[in-house]
Tab-separated table of C-alpha atoms and ligand atoms in Angstrom:
chain	number	residue	atom	x	y	z
A	1	MET	CA	-0.226	-0.192	-0.047
A	2	ILE	CA	1.073	3.365	-0.896
A	3	ASN	CA	1.275	5.566	1.924
A	4	TRP	CA	0.456	8.745	-0.116
A	5	ASN	CA	0.351	11.472	2.843
A	6	GLU	CA	4.440	10.555	2.693
A	7	ARG	CA	5.002	10.750	-0.896
A	8	LEU	CA	3.086	14.259	-1.091
A	9	SER	CA	5.503	17.145	-1.679
A	10	PRO	CA	5.910	19.098	1.720
A	11	GLN	CA	4.145	21.765	-0.235
A	12	VAL	CA	1.199	20.338	-0.731
A	13	ARG	CA	1.132	18.971	2.632
A	14	SER	CA	1.376	21.920	4.315
A	15	ILE	CA	-1.453	23.811	2.757
A	16	ALA	CA	-4.892	23.267	3.916
A	17	PRO	CA	-8.014	23.078	2.030
A	18	SER	CA	-9.903	26.205	1.363
A	19	GLY	CA	-12.366	27.171	4.287
A	20	ILE	CA	-14.662	28.624	1.804
A	21	ARG	CA	-15.719	25.179	0.666
A	22	LYS	CA	-16.492	23.151	3.573
A	23	PHE	CA	-19.476	25.171	4.362
A	24	PHE	CA	-20.945	24.758	0.610
A	25	ASP	CA	-20.666	21.027	1.359
A	26	ILE	CA	-22.775	21.734	4.923
A	27	ALA	CA	-24.951	23.775	3.157
A	28	ALA	CA	-25.809	21.321	0.269
A	29	LYS	CA	-27.186	18.483	2.274
A	30	MET	CA	-29.726	21.028	3.944
A	31	LYS	CA	-33.246	22.237	2.944
A	32	ASP	CA	-34.430	25.881	2.471
A	33	VAL	CA	-30.752	27.089	3.309
A	34	ILE	CA	-30.153	30.821	2.168
A	35	SER	CA	-26.168	31.161	1.529
A	36	LEU	CA	-24.125	34.201	1.733
A	37	GLY	CA	-21.190	32.021	1.462
A	38	VAL	CA	-20.314	31.925	-2.322
A	39	GLY	CA	-18.089	34.897	-3.735
A	40	GLU	CA	-20.093	34.372	-6.977
A	41	PRO	CA	-22.556	36.833	-8.492
A	42	ASP	CA	-25.979	35.612	-8.565
A	43	PHE	CA	-26.628	37.208	-12.269
A	44	VAL	CA	-25.948	35.197	-15.114
A	45	THR	CA	-23.687	36.285	-17.881
A	46	PRO	CA	-25.527	39.174	-19.912
A	47	TRP	CA	-27.215	37.732	-22.986
A	48	SER	CA	-24.903	40.026	-25.667
A	49	ILE	CA	-21.827	38.320	-24.211
A	50	ARG	CA	-23.605	34.796	-24.514
A	51	GLU	CA	-24.414	35.523	-27.584
A	52	SER	CA	-21.213	36.315	-28.867
A	53	CYS	CA	-19.864	33.033	-27.886
A	54	VAL	CA	-22.639	31.038	-29.355
A	55	TYR	CA	-21.952	32.928	-32.700
A	56	GLY	CA	-18.182	31.945	-32.364
A	57	LEU	CA	-19.181	28.491	-32.183
A	58	GLU	CA	-21.657	28.808	-35.148
A	59	GLN	CA	-18.693	29.918	-37.245
A	60	GLY	CA	-16.421	27.274	-36.200
A	61	TYR	CA	-14.152	28.956	-33.621
A	62	THR	CA	-13.159	26.158	-31.629
A	63	SER	CA	-9.440	25.979	-31.944
A	64	TYR	CA	-6.317	26.985	-29.498
A	65	THR	CA	-5.380	30.368	-29.821
A	66	ALA	CA	-1.842	31.978	-29.325
A	67	ASN	CA	-0.789	31.177	-26.002
A	68	ARG	CA	-0.678	34.701	-24.882
A	69	GLY	CA	-4.612	34.932	-25.881
A	70	THR	CA	-5.924	36.369	-29.241
A	71	LEU	CA	-4.372	39.549	-30.198
A	72	GLU	CA	-8.192	41.090	-30.709
A	73	LEU	CA	-8.542	40.246	-26.667
A	74	ARG	CA	-5.276	41.854	-25.673
A	75	GLN	CA	-6.084	45.065	-27.999
A	76	GLU	CA	-9.382	45.632	-26.072
A	77	ILE	CA	-7.978	44.532	-22.724
A	78	SER	CA	-5.102	47.600	-23.478
A	79	ASN	CA	-7.516	49.826	-25.014
A	80	HIS	CA	-10.024	49.503	-21.817
A	81	PHE	CA	-6.671	50.394	-19.454
A	82	LYS	CA	-6.125	53.523	-21.360
A	83	ARG	CA	-9.217	54.726	-21.046
A	84	ARG	CA	-9.929	53.568	-17.798
A	85	HIS	CA	-6.830	54.451	-16.134
A	86	ASP	CA	-4.517	56.265	-18.456
A	87	ILE	CA	-2.028	53.008	-18.578
A	88	ASN	CA	-0.233	52.103	-21.643
A	89	TYR	CA	0.073	48.497	-21.933
A	90	ASN	CA	1.483	47.010	-25.339
A	91	ALA	CA	-0.963	44.421	-26.775
A	92	GLU	CA	1.863	42.491	-28.378
A	93	THR	CA	4.193	42.059	-25.078
A	94	ASP	CA	2.609	43.366	-22.117
A	95	ILE	CA	-0.638	41.095	-21.714
A	96	LEU	CA	-1.423	37.548	-20.998
A	97	VAL	CA	-4.662	36.298	-20.861
A	98	THR	CA	-5.045	33.516	-18.514
A	99	VAL	CA	-7.903	30.878	-17.187
A	100	GLY	CA	-9.331	33.134	-14.518
A	101	VAL	CA	-7.138	35.685	-12.287
A	102	SER	CA	-6.925	32.184	-10.424
A	103	GLU	CA	-4.054	30.917	-13.201
A	104	ALA	CA	-2.565	34.569	-13.272
A	105	LEU	CA	-1.935	34.770	-9.644
A	106	ASP	CA	-0.174	31.207	-9.595
A	107	LEU	CA	1.903	32.258	-12.769
A	108	ALA	CA	2.952	35.493	-11.056
A	109	LEU	CA	4.061	33.953	-8.049
A	110	ARG	CA	5.747	31.290	-9.832
A	111	ALA	CA	7.523	33.203	-12.361
A	112	VAL	CA	9.652	35.207	-9.141
A	113	VAL	CA	9.440	33.282	-6.381
A	114	SER	CA	12.758	31.385	-5.383
A	115	PRO	CA	12.732	29.007	-2.389
A	116	GLY	CA	12.546	30.944	0.580
A	117	ASP	CA	11.605	34.228	-0.606
A	118	GLU	CA	9.228	36.172	1.486
A	119	VAL	CA	5.753	37.532	0.081
A	120	LEU	CA	4.074	40.088	2.543
A	121	ILE	CA	0.585	39.723	2.471
A	122	PRO	CA	-2.003	42.120	3.862
A	123	GLU	CA	-4.257	39.956	6.090
A	124	PRO	CA	-7.539	39.134	5.913
A	125	CYS	CA	-7.245	38.323	2.149
A	126	TYR	CA	-8.355	36.043	-0.719
A	127	VAL	CA	-7.475	32.300	0.404
A	128	SER	CA	-5.467	31.474	-2.475
A	129	TYR	CA	-2.347	34.229	-1.781
A	130	ALA	CA	-0.734	32.492	1.205
A	131	ALA	CA	-1.399	28.855	-0.730
A	132	CYS	CA	-0.124	29.947	-4.221
A	133	THR	CA	2.997	31.474	-2.463
A	134	THR	CA	3.711	27.987	-0.568
A	135	LEU	CA	3.491	26.193	-3.557
A	136	ALA	CA	5.707	28.495	-5.510
A	137	GLY	CA	8.572	27.565	-2.746
A	138	GLY	CA	7.987	31.305	-0.935
A	139	VAL	CA	7.098	32.056	2.582
A	140	PRO	CA	3.657	33.692	3.137
A	141	VAL	CA	4.272	36.583	5.567
A	142	SER	CA	0.969	38.148	7.132
A	143	VAL	CA	0.655	41.599	7.942
A	144	PRO	CA	-2.601	41.955	9.548
A	145	ALA	CA	-5.118	44.844	8.931
A	146	ASN	CA	-8.163	45.508	11.320
A	147	ILE	CA	-11.467	47.104	11.477
A	148	GLU	CA	-10.286	50.510	13.171
A	149	ASN	CA	-8.242	51.270	10.166
A	150	GLU	CA	-11.253	50.157	7.715
A	151	PHE	CA	-8.944	46.811	6.709
A	152	ARG	CA	-6.346	49.343	5.092
A	153	ILE	CA	-2.758	48.532	5.043
A	154	THR	CA	-0.249	51.313	5.778
A	155	PRO	CA	3.293	51.322	5.015
A	156	GLU	CA	4.203	51.478	9.232
A	157	GLU	CA	2.816	48.277	9.383
A	158	LEU	CA	4.336	46.555	6.568
A	159	GLU	CA	7.562	47.955	7.597
A	160	ARG	CA	7.464	45.773	10.653
A	161	TYR	CA	7.295	42.436	8.581
A	162	VAL	CA	9.771	43.356	5.971
A	163	THR	CA	12.988	41.462	6.015
A	164	PRO	CA	16.187	41.291	3.636
A	165	ARG	CA	14.055	38.255	2.019
A	166	THR	CA	11.201	39.956	1.197
A	167	LYS	CA	10.689	39.918	-2.453
A	168	ILE	CA	7.283	40.722	-3.084
A	169	LEU	CA	4.263	42.259	-1.822
A	170	LEU	CA	1.031	40.702	-2.783
A	171	ILE	CA	-2.359	43.252	-2.378
A	172	GLY	CA	-5.774	42.672	-3.067
A	173	TYR	CA	-8.210	45.717	-3.683
A	174	PRO	CA	-11.105	46.455	-3.342
A	175	ASN	CA	-10.716	43.462	-0.907
A	176	ASN	CA	-11.924	39.873	-0.537
A	177	PRO	CA	-13.539	39.637	2.292
A	178	THR	CA	-13.514	43.007	3.809
A	179	GLY	CA	-15.139	45.436	1.206
A	180	ALA	CA	-12.177	47.797	2.026
A	181	ILE	CA	-10.460	49.728	-0.282
A	182	MET	CA	-7.370	51.863	-0.856
A	183	GLU	CA	-7.504	55.725	-1.693
A	184	ARG	CA	-5.206	57.048	-3.904
A	185	ALA	CA	-3.212	58.763	-0.940
A	186	ASP	CA	-3.094	55.232	0.892
A	187	LEU	CA	-1.690	53.393	-2.119
A	188	SER	CA	0.615	56.241	-3.063
A	189	LYS	CA	2.326	55.565	0.332
A	190	ILE	CA	2.380	51.833	-0.459
A	191	ALA	CA	4.072	52.566	-3.881
A	192	GLU	CA	7.009	54.579	-1.792
A	193	PHE	CA	7.258	51.350	0.142
A	194	ALA	CA	7.789	49.000	-2.660
A	195	LEU	CA	10.116	51.305	-4.074
A	196	LYS	CA	12.346	51.615	-0.766
A	197	TYR	CA	12.531	47.825	-0.884
A	198	ASP	CA	12.881	47.087	-4.054
A	199	LEU	CA	9.732	44.850	-4.055
A	200	ILE	CA	7.652	43.522	-6.831
A	201	VAL	CA	4.098	44.359	-6.057
A	202	ILE	CA	1.235	41.913	-7.324
A	203	SER	CA	-1.974	43.769	-7.435
A	204	ASP	CA	-4.904	41.548	-7.935
A	205	GLU	CA	-7.676	44.110	-8.991
A	206	ILE	CA	-10.378	41.616	-9.554
A	207	TYR	CA	-12.991	43.739	-7.797
A	208	GLY	CA	-11.819	46.815	-9.282
A	209	ASP	CA	-15.360	47.512	-10.857
A	210	LEU	CA	-16.996	47.163	-7.980
A	211	THR	CA	-17.152	50.013	-5.748
A	212	TYR	CA	-19.864	52.113	-4.232
A	213	GLY	CA	-20.657	55.432	-3.481
A	214	GLU	CA	-17.489	57.896	-3.511
A	215	ALA	CA	-15.217	55.082	-3.669
A	216	GLU	CA	-13.147	55.053	-6.654
A	217	HIS	CA	-10.582	52.115	-7.837
A	218	VAL	CA	-7.119	53.046	-8.251
A	219	CYS	CA	-5.180	50.829	-10.513
A	220	PHE	CA	-1.543	50.113	-8.664
A	221	ALA	CA	0.263	50.849	-12.082
A	222	GLU	CA	-0.970	54.266	-12.263
A	223	PHE	CA	1.552	55.608	-9.843
A	224	PRO	CA	4.973	56.648	-10.664
A	225	ASN	CA	7.296	53.952	-11.285
A	226	MET	CA	4.712	51.333	-10.857
A	227	GLN	CA	4.182	50.145	-13.995
A	228	GLU	CA	7.490	48.449	-14.114
A	229	ARG	CA	7.546	46.620	-10.997
A	230	SER	CA	3.966	45.578	-10.672
A	231	ILE	CA	1.903	42.760	-12.093
A	232	VAL	CA	-1.581	43.807	-12.268
A	233	LEU	CA	-4.389	40.762	-12.462
A	234	ASN	CA	-7.929	41.434	-13.300
A	235	GLY	CA	-10.537	39.250	-14.837
A	236	PHE	CA	-14.207	39.083	-15.848
A	237	SER	CA	-15.802	36.834	-13.330
A	238	LYS	CA	-17.031	39.144	-10.834
A	239	ALA	CA	-17.608	42.466	-12.765
A	240	TYR	CA	-19.262	40.711	-15.770
A	241	ALA	CA	-20.862	37.674	-13.782
A	242	MET	CA	-18.471	35.256	-15.867
A	243	THR	CA	-17.191	33.138	-13.412
A	244	GLY	CA	-17.864	29.533	-15.064
A	245	TRP	CA	-15.934	31.099	-18.346
A	246	ARG	CA	-12.545	31.159	-16.897
A	247	ILE	CA	-11.035	34.021	-18.101
A	248	GLY	CA	-8.679	37.027	-16.802
A	249	TYR	CA	-5.609	38.377	-17.707
A	250	ALA	CA	-2.140	40.049	-16.346
A	251	LEU	CA	-0.516	43.167	-17.269
A	252	GLY	CA	2.868	43.992	-16.681
A	253	ASN	CA	6.422	44.685	-17.680
A	254	ALA	CA	7.309	42.687	-20.972
A	255	ASP	CA	9.717	40.547	-19.486
A	256	PHE	CA	7.792	39.477	-16.374
A	257	ILE	CA	4.867	38.906	-19.123
A	258	ALA	CA	7.236	36.613	-21.404
A	259	ALA	CA	7.925	34.535	-18.116
A	260	MET	CA	4.767	33.691	-17.453
A	261	THR	CA	3.821	33.149	-20.541
A	262	LYS	CA	6.374	30.602	-20.531
A	263	ILE	CA	4.782	28.409	-17.826
A	264	HIS	CA	1.379	28.972	-19.178
A	265	GLN	CA	2.704	27.707	-22.762
A	266	TYR	CA	3.464	24.569	-20.725
A	267	THR	CA	0.559	24.069	-18.515
A	268	MET	CA	-2.269	25.647	-20.035
A	269	LEU	CA	-1.380	26.308	-23.584
A	270	CYS	CA	-3.983	29.075	-23.956
A	271	ALA	CA	-7.408	30.176	-22.137
A	272	PRO	CA	-10.595	28.589	-23.918
A	273	ILE	CA	-11.275	30.452	-27.263
A	274	THR	CA	-14.879	30.613	-26.427
A	275	ALA	CA	-14.085	32.677	-23.285
A	276	GLN	CA	-12.002	34.914	-25.118
A	277	ILE	CA	-15.005	35.460	-27.916
A	278	ALA	CA	-16.965	36.690	-25.018
A	279	ALA	CA	-14.499	38.622	-23.036
A	280	ILE	CA	-14.019	41.027	-26.329
A	281	GLU	CA	-18.057	41.319	-26.234
A	282	ALA	CA	-17.804	42.262	-22.766
A	283	LEU	CA	-15.248	45.038	-23.087
A	284	ARG	CA	-16.885	46.316	-26.049
A	285	HIS	CA	-20.478	46.447	-24.984
A	286	GLY	CA	-20.637	45.076	-21.371
A	287	GLU	CA	-19.975	48.224	-19.639
A	288	LYS	CA	-23.832	49.213	-19.294
A	289	TYR	CA	-25.213	45.700	-17.800
A	290	MET	CA	-22.182	45.674	-15.475
A	291	LYS	CA	-23.118	49.105	-13.957
A	292	LYS	CA	-26.353	47.552	-13.639
A	293	MET	CA	-25.231	44.858	-11.415
A	294	VAL	CA	-22.919	47.383	-9.702
A	295	ALA	CA	-26.032	49.575	-8.842
A	296	GLU	CA	-28.093	46.438	-7.340
A	297	TYR	CA	-25.170	45.469	-5.599
A	298	ASN	CA	-25.097	48.702	-3.913
A	299	ARG	CA	-28.455	48.231	-3.134
A	300	ARG	CA	-27.848	44.994	-1.397
A	301	ARG	CA	-24.828	46.622	0.287
A	302	LYS	CA	-26.979	49.197	2.057
A	303	LEU	CA	-29.649	46.930	3.317
A	304	ILE	CA	-26.972	44.144	5.194
A	305	TYR	CA	-24.866	46.974	6.252
A	306	ASP	CA	-27.833	48.791	7.879
A	307	GLY	CA	-29.508	45.297	9.367
A	308	PHE	CA	-26.074	44.413	10.934
A	309	ILE	CA	-25.816	47.837	12.221
A	310	LYS	CA	-29.047	47.595	13.755
A	311	MET	CA	-28.453	44.339	15.158
A	312	GLY	CA	-25.392	45.651	17.421
A	313	LEU	CA	-22.695	43.935	15.829
A	314	GLU	CA	-19.586	46.257	14.619
A	315	CYS	CA	-19.370	46.407	10.924
A	316	PHE	CA	-17.188	48.194	8.573
A	317	GLU	CA	-19.096	49.576	5.544
A	318	PRO	CA	-18.029	48.161	2.610
A	319	LYS	CA	-16.554	50.131	-0.264
A	320	GLY	CA	-16.134	47.538	-2.665
A	321	ALA	CA	-16.166	43.779	-3.973
A	322	PHE	CA	-19.646	42.074	-2.747
A	323	TYR	CA	-18.885	41.314	0.775
A	324	ILE	CA	-19.416	42.340	4.301
A	325	PHE	CA	-17.146	41.361	7.054
A	326	PRO	CA	-18.806	42.085	10.636
A	327	SER	CA	-17.733	41.183	13.883
A	328	ILE	CA	-19.094	38.462	15.931
A	329	LYS	CA	-16.661	38.934	18.632
A	330	SER	CA	-19.557	40.340	21.006
A	331	THR	CA	-21.205	36.764	20.771
A	332	GLY	CA	-18.381	35.042	22.708
A	333	TYR	CA	-18.266	32.636	19.613
A	334	ASN	CA	-14.951	32.205	17.644
A	335	SER	CA	-15.658	32.544	13.962
A	336	SER	CA	-16.157	29.006	13.028
A	337	GLU	CA	-18.176	28.153	15.763
A	338	PHE	CA	-20.597	31.128	15.058
A	339	ALA	CA	-20.644	29.769	11.308
A	340	GLU	CA	-21.464	26.355	12.348
A	341	ALA	CA	-24.217	27.089	14.844
A	342	LEU	CA	-25.797	29.581	12.384
A	343	ILE	CA	-25.908	27.033	9.580
A	344	GLN	CA	-27.164	23.967	12.182
A	345	ALA	CA	-29.997	26.728	14.012
A	346	GLU	CA	-31.081	28.919	11.359
A	347	HIS	CA	-29.881	27.434	7.889
A	348	VAL	CA	-27.671	30.341	7.090
A	349	ALA	CA	-24.300	29.760	5.539
A	350	LEU	CA	-21.729	32.604	5.718
A	351	VAL	CA	-17.520	31.701	5.914
A	352	PRO	CA	-15.827	32.111	9.002
A	353	GLY	CA	-13.346	35.119	9.078
A	354	ALA	CA	-10.480	32.803	10.289
A	355	ALA	CA	-10.495	31.224	6.581
A	356	PHE	CA	-8.821	34.501	5.173
A	357	GLY	CA	-5.942	34.022	7.740
A	358	ALA	CA	-5.652	34.760	11.574
A	359	SER	CA	-6.347	38.247	11.607
A	360	GLY	CA	-10.015	37.373	10.300
A	361	GLU	CA	-10.708	35.613	13.201
A	362	GLY	CA	-13.814	37.425	15.306
A	363	HIS	CA	-15.636	38.163	12.018
A	364	VAL	CA	-17.427	36.649	9.083
A	365	ARG	CA	-17.710	36.956	5.859
A	366	CYS	CA	-21.427	37.484	4.136
A	367	SER	CA	-21.756	38.016	0.323
A	368	TYR	CA	-24.275	40.314	-1.158
A	369	ALA	CA	-24.111	38.625	-4.464
A	370	THR	CA	-27.942	37.173	-3.755
A	371	SER	CA	-31.373	38.557	-3.730
A	372	ILE	CA	-32.925	41.454	-2.004
A	373	ASP	CA	-35.677	39.144	-0.710
A	374	LYS	CA	-32.814	36.089	0.358
A	375	ILE	CA	-30.465	39.079	2.499
A	376	SER	CA	-33.771	40.370	4.172
A	377	GLU	CA	-34.623	36.412	5.014
A	378	ALA	CA	-31.120	35.704	6.030
A	379	LEU	CA	-30.867	39.262	8.248
A	380	ALA	CA	-34.054	38.198	10.299
A	381	ARG	CA	-32.817	34.393	10.784
A	382	ILE	CA	-29.419	35.955	11.970
A	383	GLU	CA	-31.108	38.475	14.473
A	384	ASN	CA	-32.999	35.263	15.933
A	385	PHE	CA	-29.888	33.526	16.332
A	386	LEU	CA	-28.402	36.361	17.954
A	387	LYS	CA	-31.122	36.567	20.736
A	388	ASN	CA	-30.714	32.793	21.436
A	389	HIS	CA	-26.935	32.401	20.948
A	390	ARG	CA	-24.673	34.777	23.193
A	391	ARG	CA	-22.295	33.709	25.419
B	401	PLP	N1	-8.946	37.059	-6.303
B	401	PLP	C1	-10.101	37.115	-5.712
B	401	PLP	C2	-9.637	38.211	-4.570
B	401	PLP	C3	-11.091	36.605	-5.795
B	401	PLP	O1	-12.169	36.986	-4.863
B	401	PLP	C4	-11.290	35.561	-6.726
B	401	PLP	C5	-12.285	34.562	-6.683
B	401	PLP	O2	-13.126	34.543	-5.677
B	401	PLP	C6	-10.212	35.218	-7.771
B	401	PLP	C7	-9.150	36.341	-7.525
B	401	PLP	C8	-10.357	34.366	-8.649
B	401	PLP	O3	-10.944	34.796	-9.744
B	401	PLP	P1	-11.075	34.031	-10.956
B	401	PLP	O4	-12.711	33.612	-11.211
B	401	PLP	O5	-10.921	34.800	-12.389
B	401	PLP	O6	-9.973	32.762	-11.125
């Protein structure tokens, strides 16, 4: 008998399965569960985007594409960044189309991490950051952010964790799970910090189009000297409700993109042609649909934020993405106990904050990418739960 635990690589053994999925599995076995757990839009991809793909298939577009993605799509991405952020990315050399931001993140880390390199990761953060760093042979170094500072990260805090082995800073704003954003002034200080320590910055901006009210998303590459030293990751999953299409991209220095392309070429070959066709349509004509979805998320955001405040839970008002991250410390439960007791008692699924790193403990993540009716019902159930569950 093979003992697989002994045979697996130490990196694989050292990472835990995602703490998000566990609650989906419990929820799947129950009836009448309201899920605030999943991080994906409840909208179906807008029709014109789906139609472009159907039409592409009718015309026989079923082949591989260039490793980097079709030039047509790369050109649209380049135009989009020029329009939106006034940044020039050369479609031939500075853009790689990937299988979601997930692949782009993995490639970016694998392209630069040498064994033992440290990667600074502000926390709470998306579950893949630390795991992909470990798989690439690096050492994830968590830098805690907190509710008092609206979950933003500061150079002062980063200074405490930087060492001679620090090579990369990996940031993700608007943030999953907190809904925090970084204002231009905050981010400009982070750019100075990156210059001071000569760091590469990986900036996951997948929620960049999902900001609310006065909040504005600033692309990290907008700051002086940052286009050269940063890799910007973005994609279509969230803003265009295209999670299942598996399409994203990386933007950056030509040499860095060439290095990522080498790995992509051998491991993925190319992103699906069907998804690339749809992505072109999304960038050309999808903005109006995206804006409608953002307006709807904003309504839901207000409802859920007001609901938690009325219940007396300390809560940061999210400014981006579609998550809210209330503190449940006042209940006396830790985040896993809270999530588990809530799903058993009231059939509401959410994700324990600890799944997003140790500094997420004491909070739970709720996604408001679900209907107003379901959010209202979930809030009523959580309120009921709180009446009977305090230690
Ligand atoms: N980055 C963040 C912050 C996310 O929340 C997610 C998905 O939840 C991803 C990346 C993965 O996105 P994709 O569907 O493009 O692989």
